[in-house]
Amino acid sequence: MPTTLTFLGHSTFQVETGEKTLLIDPFFTDNPQATTSADDVNPDVIVLTHGHGDHVGDTVAIAKRTGALCIANFEICSWLGTQGVEKTHPQHIGGSFQHDFGRLKFTIAHHGSMLPDGSNGGNPAGLLFDFPDGTLYVAGDTGLFLDMQLIGEAGINLAVLPIGDNFTMGPDDAVRAADFLKAERVVPCHYGTWPLIEQDVDAWAEQLRNTTAADPVVLAPGESTTLS
Ligand code: NI
Ligand code: MN
């Protein structure tokens, strides 16, 4: 079975790889795009890019119910511990670790990371996954940065990039990001959830197709694609 990425709305993704199910930034409650609920997911692992409420989301409730391992930066893992989450694995930017689902490296992101209760959520991150059948880069919430060229040296099969503008890269910068990364395929996210980040995703997809070597993969909430 190839590694599969399912879009669950906003910036929430489920990854199925080998025997493992990963949830990235599991935000269901109050997510207008959510097609499932926090009660209906059963991850082995939860991975968080940063501390904002639309990314930490339902992590605490899901982790307590399922016993999922939570991987995040050190500050967020410490906070999860104070919330009663028992299994955490802290990483930090530049650091990678060989988990049982594959290798995961934390990369830079330019954004904030304050936790919902105002606690310090450390620095925001991107996620670079090396699965047995390919690489997945999840930029997290970030503006465009030139070091995406460095991240792209890993050879990115699939990149998940925000295109919503206002809080993160907008569509034009996301196209430049795909070019910096030399990504083969790009899934857009973090748009359309609220009026402030409404975007014409079809126009973005056409621009990506016409001006870069990357192929757009636009997923409606609930839809999936394979890694390569
Ligand atoms: Ni954010
Ligand atoms: Mn966000």
PDB file of C-alpha atoms and ligand atoms in Angstrom:
ATOM      1  CA  MET A   1       0.000   0.000   0.000  1.00  0.00           C
ATOM      2  CA  PRO A   2       1.400   3.417  -0.946  1.00  0.00           C
ATOM      3  CA  THR A   3       1.488   6.158   1.649  1.00  0.00           C
ATOM      4  CA  THR A   4      -1.783   8.100   1.442  1.00  0.00           C
ATOM      5  CA  LEU A   5      -2.517  11.716   2.389  1.00  0.00           C
ATOM      6  CA  THR A   6      -6.107  12.694   3.184  1.00  0.00           C
ATOM      7  CA  PHE A   7      -7.170  16.336   3.540  1.00  0.00           C
ATOM      8  CA  LEU A   8      -9.525  16.828   6.486  1.00  0.00           C
ATOM      9  CA  GLY A   9     -10.076  20.572   6.099  1.00  0.00           C
ATOM     10  CA  HIS A  10      -8.069  23.761   6.747  1.00  0.00           C
ATOM     11  CA  SER A  11      -4.594  22.402   7.667  1.00  0.00           C
ATOM     12  CA  THR A  12      -5.572  19.001   9.008  1.00  0.00           C
ATOM     13  CA  PHE A  13      -4.245  15.928   7.224  1.00  0.00           C
ATOM     14  CA  GLN A  14      -4.290  12.209   7.877  1.00  0.00           C
ATOM     15  CA  VAL A  15      -1.382  10.139   6.623  1.00  0.00           C
ATOM     16  CA  GLU A  16      -1.597   6.399   6.324  1.00  0.00           C
ATOM     17  CA  THR A  17       1.756   4.712   5.877  1.00  0.00           C
ATOM     18  CA  GLY A  18       2.540   1.064   6.467  1.00  0.00           C
ATOM     19  CA  GLU A  19       0.537   0.044   9.524  1.00  0.00           C
ATOM     20  CA  LYS A  20       0.493   3.550  10.995  1.00  0.00           C
ATOM     21  CA  THR A  21      -2.030   6.385  10.921  1.00  0.00           C
ATOM     22  CA  LEU A  22      -0.721   9.887  11.516  1.00  0.00           C
ATOM     23  CA  LEU A  23      -2.759  13.022  12.084  1.00  0.00           C
ATOM     24  CA  ILE A  24      -1.164  16.376  11.346  1.00  0.00           C
ATOM     25  CA  ASP A  25      -2.577  19.465  13.094  1.00  0.00           C
ATOM     26  CA  PRO A  26      -5.906  17.793  14.045  1.00  0.00           C
ATOM     27  CA  PHE A  27      -8.398  20.686  14.114  1.00  0.00           C
ATOM     28  CA  PHE A  28     -12.020  19.446  13.969  1.00  0.00           C
ATOM     29  CA  THR A  29     -14.084  21.314  16.583  1.00  0.00           C
ATOM     30  CA  ASP A  30     -15.075  24.732  15.145  1.00  0.00           C
ATOM     31  CA  ASN A  31     -13.351  23.917  11.820  1.00  0.00           C
ATOM     32  CA  PRO A  32     -15.917  24.895   9.156  1.00  0.00           C
ATOM     33  CA  GLN A  33     -14.248  22.529   6.638  1.00  0.00           C
ATOM     34  CA  ALA A  34     -14.096  19.461   8.878  1.00  0.00           C
ATOM     35  CA  THR A  35     -15.790  16.402   7.388  1.00  0.00           C
ATOM     36  CA  THR A  36     -15.215  14.251  10.456  1.00  0.00           C
ATOM     37  CA  SER A  37     -15.079  14.811  14.190  1.00  0.00           C
ATOM     38  CA  ALA A  38     -12.452  14.433  16.883  1.00  0.00           C
ATOM     39  CA  ASP A  39     -14.389  11.404  18.157  1.00  0.00           C
ATOM     40  CA  ASP A  40     -14.095   9.555  14.851  1.00  0.00           C
ATOM     41  CA  VAL A  41     -10.341   9.559  14.263  1.00  0.00           C
ATOM     42  CA  ASN A  42      -7.961   6.912  15.569  1.00  0.00           C
ATOM     43  CA  PRO A  43      -4.365   7.992  14.992  1.00  0.00           C
ATOM     44  CA  ASP A  44      -1.293   6.193  16.253  1.00  0.00           C
ATOM     45  CA  VAL A  45       0.632   9.445  16.046  1.00  0.00           C
ATOM     46  CA  ILE A  46      -0.261  13.165  16.109  1.00  0.00           C
ATOM     47  CA  VAL A  47       2.236  15.665  14.701  1.00  0.00           C
ATOM     48  CA  LEU A  48       1.921  19.406  15.346  1.00  0.00           C
ATOM     49  CA  THR A  49       3.552  22.222  13.372  1.00  0.00           C
ATOM     50  CA  HIS A  50       2.897  24.982  15.922  1.00  0.00           C
ATOM     51  CA  GLY A  51       0.798  26.058  18.888  1.00  0.00           C
ATOM     52  CA  HIS A  52      -2.046  28.033  17.316  1.00  0.00           C
ATOM     53  CA  GLY A  53      -5.575  26.867  18.055  1.00  0.00           C
ATOM     54  CA  ASP A  54      -6.368  26.008  14.429  1.00  0.00           C
ATOM     55  CA  HIS A  55      -3.471  23.500  14.505  1.00  0.00           C
ATOM     56  CA  VAL A  56      -3.329  22.138  18.066  1.00  0.00           C
ATOM     57  CA  GLY A  57      -7.105  21.860  17.731  1.00  0.00           C
ATOM     58  CA  ASP A  58      -8.445  18.691  19.349  1.00  0.00           C
ATOM     59  CA  THR A  59      -5.029  17.162  20.056  1.00  0.00           C
ATOM     60  CA  VAL A  60      -5.480  16.836  23.821  1.00  0.00           C
ATOM     61  CA  ALA A  61      -8.857  15.095  23.604  1.00  0.00           C
ATOM     62  CA  ILE A  62      -7.753  12.753  20.792  1.00  0.00           C
ATOM     63  CA  ALA A  63      -4.474  11.855  22.498  1.00  0.00           C
ATOM     64  CA  LYS A  64      -6.217  11.125  25.796  1.00  0.00           C
ATOM     65  CA  ARG A  65      -8.838   8.937  24.108  1.00  0.00           C
ATOM     66  CA  THR A  66      -6.513   7.016  21.784  1.00  0.00           C
ATOM     67  CA  GLY A  67      -3.163   7.098  23.572  1.00  0.00           C
ATOM     68  CA  ALA A  68      -1.586   8.468  20.393  1.00  0.00           C
ATOM     69  CA  LEU A  69       2.030   9.586  20.529  1.00  0.00           C
ATOM     70  CA  CYS A  70       2.256  13.381  20.097  1.00  0.00           C
ATOM     71  CA  ILE A  71       5.268  14.769  18.255  1.00  0.00           C
ATOM     72  CA  ALA A  72       5.822  18.517  18.450  1.00  0.00           C
ATOM     73  CA  ASN A  73       8.459  21.025  19.484  1.00  0.00           C
ATOM     74  CA  PHE A  74       9.760  20.854  23.052  1.00  0.00           C
ATOM     75  CA  GLU A  75       7.578  23.692  24.378  1.00  0.00           C
ATOM     76  CA  ILE A  76       4.354  22.248  22.948  1.00  0.00           C
ATOM     77  CA  CYS A  77       5.215  18.763  24.247  1.00  0.00           C
ATOM     78  CA  SER A  78       5.790  20.245  27.707  1.00  0.00           C
ATOM     79  CA  TRP A  79       2.407  21.989  27.520  1.00  0.00           C
ATOM     80  CA  LEU A  80       0.687  18.794  26.347  1.00  0.00           C
ATOM     81  CA  GLY A  81       2.119  17.117  29.440  1.00  0.00           C
ATOM     82  CA  THR A  82       0.474  19.739  31.655  1.00  0.00           C
ATOM     83  CA  GLN A  83      -2.829  18.979  29.876  1.00  0.00           C
ATOM     84  CA  GLY A  84      -2.591  15.287  30.787  1.00  0.00           C
ATOM     85  CA  VAL A  85      -1.165  13.921  27.517  1.00  0.00           C
ATOM     86  CA  GLU A  86       1.141  11.058  28.459  1.00  0.00           C
ATOM     87  CA  LYS A  87       3.040  10.081  25.327  1.00  0.00           C
ATOM     88  CA  THR A  88       5.054  12.861  23.701  1.00  0.00           C
ATOM     89  CA  HIS A  89       8.195  13.018  21.618  1.00  0.00           C
ATOM     90  CA  PRO A  90       9.787  16.478  21.501  1.00  0.00           C
ATOM     91  CA  GLN A  91      11.840  17.492  18.491  1.00  0.00           C
ATOM     92  CA  HIS A  92      13.097  20.847  17.338  1.00  0.00           C
ATOM     93  CA  ILE A  93      14.117  22.689  14.210  1.00  0.00           C
ATOM     94  CA  GLY A  94      16.964  21.008  12.363  1.00  0.00           C
ATOM     95  CA  GLY A  95      16.485  17.796  14.286  1.00  0.00           C
ATOM     96  CA  SER A  96      15.364  14.555  12.702  1.00  0.00           C
ATOM     97  CA  PHE A  97      14.461  11.208  14.238  1.00  0.00           C
ATOM     98  CA  GLN A  98      13.819   7.743  12.839  1.00  0.00           C
ATOM     99  CA  HIS A  99      10.314   6.953  14.078  1.00  0.00           C
ATOM    100  CA  ASP A 100       8.655   3.605  13.393  1.00  0.00           C
ATOM    101  CA  PHE A 101       6.639   5.235  10.549  1.00  0.00           C
ATOM    102  CA  GLY A 102       9.639   6.883   8.885  1.00  0.00           C
ATOM    103  CA  ARG A 103      12.113   9.684   9.432  1.00  0.00           C
ATOM    104  CA  LEU A 104      10.777  13.108  10.469  1.00  0.00           C
ATOM    105  CA  LYS A 105      12.780  16.334  10.428  1.00  0.00           C
ATOM    106  CA  PHE A 106      11.594  19.644  11.839  1.00  0.00           C
ATOM    107  CA  THR A 107      12.337  22.573   9.534  1.00  0.00           C
ATOM    108  CA  ILE A 108      11.988  26.338   9.886  1.00  0.00           C
ATOM    109  CA  ALA A 109       8.755  28.249   9.451  1.00  0.00           C
ATOM    110  CA  HIS A 110       8.212  31.989   9.767  1.00  0.00           C
ATOM    111  CA  HIS A 111       5.120  32.464  11.900  1.00  0.00           C
ATOM    112  CA  GLY A 112       3.992  32.495  15.582  1.00  0.00           C
ATOM    113  CA  SER A 113       3.241  29.584  17.919  1.00  0.00           C
ATOM    114  CA  MET A 114       1.415  30.819  21.040  1.00  0.00           C
ATOM    115  CA  LEU A 115      -0.758  28.097  22.563  1.00  0.00           C
ATOM    116  CA  PRO A 116      -4.527  28.585  23.031  1.00  0.00           C
ATOM    117  CA  ASP A 117      -4.186  29.468  26.744  1.00  0.00           C
ATOM    118  CA  GLY A 118      -1.411  31.977  26.058  1.00  0.00           C
ATOM    119  CA  SER A 119       1.427  29.598  26.958  1.00  0.00           C
ATOM    120  CA  ASN A 120       4.695  29.792  25.041  1.00  0.00           C
ATOM    121  CA  GLY A 121       4.521  27.400  22.117  1.00  0.00           C
ATOM    122  CA  GLY A 122       8.170  27.759  21.095  1.00  0.00           C
ATOM    123  CA  ASN A 123       8.951  28.291  17.439  1.00  0.00           C
ATOM    124  CA  PRO A 124       6.706  27.176  14.572  1.00  0.00           C
ATOM    125  CA  ALA A 125       8.004  24.444  12.296  1.00  0.00           C
ATOM    126  CA  GLY A 126       7.603  22.708   8.992  1.00  0.00           C
ATOM    127  CA  LEU A 127       7.687  18.914   8.749  1.00  0.00           C
ATOM    128  CA  LEU A 128       9.834  16.894   6.381  1.00  0.00           C
ATOM    129  CA  PHE A 129       8.812  13.242   6.325  1.00  0.00           C
ATOM    130  CA  ASP A 130      10.903  10.542   4.694  1.00  0.00           C
ATOM    131  CA  PHE A 131       8.594   7.571   4.218  1.00  0.00           C
ATOM    132  CA  PRO A 132       9.684   4.284   2.584  1.00  0.00           C
ATOM    133  CA  ASP A 133       7.945   5.296  -0.681  1.00  0.00           C
ATOM    134  CA  GLY A 134       8.769   8.994  -0.821  1.00  0.00           C
ATOM    135  CA  THR A 135       9.101  12.364   0.847  1.00  0.00           C
ATOM    136  CA  LEU A 136       6.353  14.633   2.139  1.00  0.00           C
ATOM    137  CA  TYR A 137       6.986  18.252   3.114  1.00  0.00           C
ATOM    138  CA  VAL A 138       4.356  20.031   5.204  1.00  0.00           C
ATOM    139  CA  ALA A 139       5.280  23.709   5.366  1.00  0.00           C
ATOM    140  CA  GLY A 140       2.945  24.547   8.253  1.00  0.00           C
ATOM    141  CA  ASP A 141       1.912  28.165   8.611  1.00  0.00           C
ATOM    142  CA  THR A 142       4.697  30.252   7.137  1.00  0.00           C
ATOM    143  CA  GLY A 143       5.665  33.020   4.812  1.00  0.00           C
ATOM    144  CA  LEU A 144       7.885  32.340   1.825  1.00  0.00           C
ATOM    145  CA  PHE A 145      11.577  31.858   2.599  1.00  0.00           C
ATOM    146  CA  LEU A 146      14.552  31.228   0.366  1.00  0.00           C
ATOM    147  CA  ASP A 147      15.797  28.300   2.500  1.00  0.00           C
ATOM    148  CA  MET A 148      12.999  26.271   0.892  1.00  0.00           C
ATOM    149  CA  GLN A 149      15.667  25.657  -1.762  1.00  0.00           C
ATOM    150  CA  LEU A 150      17.718  23.873   0.925  1.00  0.00           C
ATOM    151  CA  ILE A 151      14.720  21.856   2.136  1.00  0.00           C
ATOM    152  CA  GLY A 152      14.014  20.892  -1.469  1.00  0.00           C
ATOM    153  CA  GLU A 153      17.418  19.252  -1.819  1.00  0.00           C
ATOM    154  CA  ALA A 154      15.800  16.264  -0.084  1.00  0.00           C
ATOM    155  CA  GLY A 155      13.761  15.771  -3.294  1.00  0.00           C
ATOM    156  CA  ILE A 156      10.140  16.507  -2.444  1.00  0.00           C
ATOM    157  CA  ASN A 157       7.553  14.145  -3.924  1.00  0.00           C
ATOM    158  CA  LEU A 158       4.605  15.912  -2.334  1.00  0.00           C
ATOM    159  CA  ALA A 159       4.467  19.331  -0.660  1.00  0.00           C
ATOM    160  CA  VAL A 160       1.617  20.741   1.407  1.00  0.00           C
ATOM    161  CA  LEU A 161       1.654  24.539   1.237  1.00  0.00           C
ATOM    162  CA  PRO A 162      -0.629  27.219   2.675  1.00  0.00           C
ATOM    163  CA  ILE A 163      -2.099  29.540   0.044  1.00  0.00           C
ATOM    164  CA  GLY A 164      -4.614  31.555   2.090  1.00  0.00           C
ATOM    165  CA  ASP A 165      -2.621  34.796   2.441  1.00  0.00           C
ATOM    166  CA  ASN A 166      -3.115  37.178   5.399  1.00  0.00           C
ATOM    167  CA  PHE A 167      -1.673  34.756   8.031  1.00  0.00           C
ATOM    168  CA  THR A 168       0.620  32.769   5.709  1.00  0.00           C
ATOM    169  CA  MET A 169       1.895  32.708   2.148  1.00  0.00           C
ATOM    170  CA  GLY A 170      -0.643  33.732  -0.423  1.00  0.00           C
ATOM    171  CA  PRO A 171      -1.149  32.060  -3.807  1.00  0.00           C
ATOM    172  CA  ASP A 172       1.698  33.856  -5.635  1.00  0.00           C
ATOM    173  CA  ASP A 173       4.251  33.098  -2.926  1.00  0.00           C
ATOM    174  CA  ALA A 174       3.050  29.491  -2.709  1.00  0.00           C
ATOM    175  CA  VAL A 175       3.832  29.137  -6.431  1.00  0.00           C
ATOM    176  CA  ARG A 176       7.322  30.541  -5.782  1.00  0.00           C
ATOM    177  CA  ALA A 177       7.661  28.143  -2.839  1.00  0.00           C
ATOM    178  CA  ALA A 178       6.856  25.161  -5.055  1.00  0.00           C
ATOM    179  CA  ASP A 179       9.568  26.342  -7.430  1.00  0.00           C
ATOM    180  CA  PHE A 180      12.135  26.820  -4.604  1.00  0.00           C
ATOM    181  CA  LEU A 181      11.311  23.341  -3.278  1.00  0.00           C
ATOM    182  CA  LYS A 182      11.379  21.697  -6.721  1.00  0.00           C
ATOM    183  CA  ALA A 183       8.361  19.802  -5.472  1.00  0.00           C
ATOM    184  CA  GLU A 184       6.819  17.285  -7.860  1.00  0.00           C
ATOM    185  CA  ARG A 185       3.247  17.778  -6.623  1.00  0.00           C
ATOM    186  CA  VAL A 186       1.679  20.381  -4.356  1.00  0.00           C
ATOM    187  CA  VAL A 187      -1.431  20.181  -2.173  1.00  0.00           C
ATOM    188  CA  PRO A 188      -2.784  23.604  -1.134  1.00  0.00           C
ATOM    189  CA  CYS A 189      -4.231  24.200   2.323  1.00  0.00           C
ATOM    190  CA  HIS A 190      -5.074  26.926   4.864  1.00  0.00           C
ATOM    191  CA  TYR A 191      -7.505  28.716   2.513  1.00  0.00           C
ATOM    192  CA  GLY A 192     -11.261  29.131   2.285  1.00  0.00           C
ATOM    193  CA  THR A 193     -11.849  28.239   5.915  1.00  0.00           C
ATOM    194  CA  TRP A 194     -12.943  31.782   6.759  1.00  0.00           C
ATOM    195  CA  PRO A 195     -13.598  34.876   4.600  1.00  0.00           C
ATOM    196  CA  LEU A 196     -10.201  36.339   5.555  1.00  0.00           C
ATOM    197  CA  ILE A 197      -8.362  33.544   3.731  1.00  0.00           C
ATOM    198  CA  GLU A 198     -10.733  32.988   0.811  1.00  0.00           C
ATOM    199  CA  GLN A 199      -8.821  32.182  -2.427  1.00  0.00           C
ATOM    200  CA  ASP A 200      -9.465  31.127  -6.017  1.00  0.00           C
ATOM    201  CA  VAL A 201      -7.788  27.723  -5.815  1.00  0.00           C
ATOM    202  CA  ASP A 202      -8.409  26.930  -9.486  1.00  0.00           C
ATOM    203  CA  ALA A 203      -6.553  30.084 -10.551  1.00  0.00           C
ATOM    204  CA  TRP A 204      -3.716  29.133  -8.212  1.00  0.00           C
ATOM    205  CA  ALA A 205      -3.580  25.612  -9.663  1.00  0.00           C
ATOM    206  CA  GLU A 206      -3.421  26.984 -13.208  1.00  0.00           C
ATOM    207  CA  GLN A 207      -0.641  29.400 -12.272  1.00  0.00           C
ATOM    208  CA  LEU A 208       1.332  26.576 -10.648  1.00  0.00           C
ATOM    209  CA  ARG A 209       0.873  24.345 -13.680  1.00  0.00           C
ATOM    210  CA  ASN A 210       1.844  27.085 -16.141  1.00  0.00           C
ATOM    211  CA  THR A 211       4.865  28.559 -14.364  1.00  0.00           C
ATOM    212  CA  THR A 212       6.554  25.697 -12.484  1.00  0.00           C
ATOM    213  CA  ALA A 213       7.421  22.029 -12.980  1.00  0.00           C
ATOM    214  CA  ALA A 214       5.058  21.094 -10.138  1.00  0.00           C
ATOM    215  CA  ASP A 215       1.600  19.605 -10.536  1.00  0.00           C
ATOM    216  CA  PRO A 216      -1.221  20.918  -8.350  1.00  0.00           C
ATOM    217  CA  VAL A 217      -3.256  18.413  -6.361  1.00  0.00           C
ATOM    218  CA  VAL A 218      -6.354  20.224  -5.115  1.00  0.00           C
ATOM    219  CA  LEU A 219      -8.187  18.126  -2.534  1.00  0.00           C
ATOM    220  CA  ALA A 220     -11.672  18.833  -1.208  1.00  0.00           C
ATOM    221  CA  PRO A 221     -12.031  17.990   2.491  1.00  0.00           C
ATOM    222  CA  GLY A 222     -12.259  14.203   2.730  1.00  0.00           C
ATOM    223  CA  GLU A 223     -10.300  13.560  -0.484  1.00  0.00           C
ATOM    224  CA  SER A 224      -6.994  11.701  -0.673  1.00  0.00           C
ATOM    225  CA  THR A 225      -3.903  11.378  -2.808  1.00  0.00           C
ATOM    226  CA  THR A 226      -0.934   9.049  -2.733  1.00  0.00           C
ATOM    227  CA  LEU A 227       2.575  10.194  -1.934  1.00  0.00           C
ATOM    228  CA  SER A 228       4.063   9.640  -5.373  1.00  0.00           C
TER     229      SER A 228
HETATM  230 NI    NI B   1      -0.849  29.622  12.783  1.00  0.00          NI
HETATM  231 MN    MN B   2      -3.140  28.537  11.036  1.00  0.00          MN
END
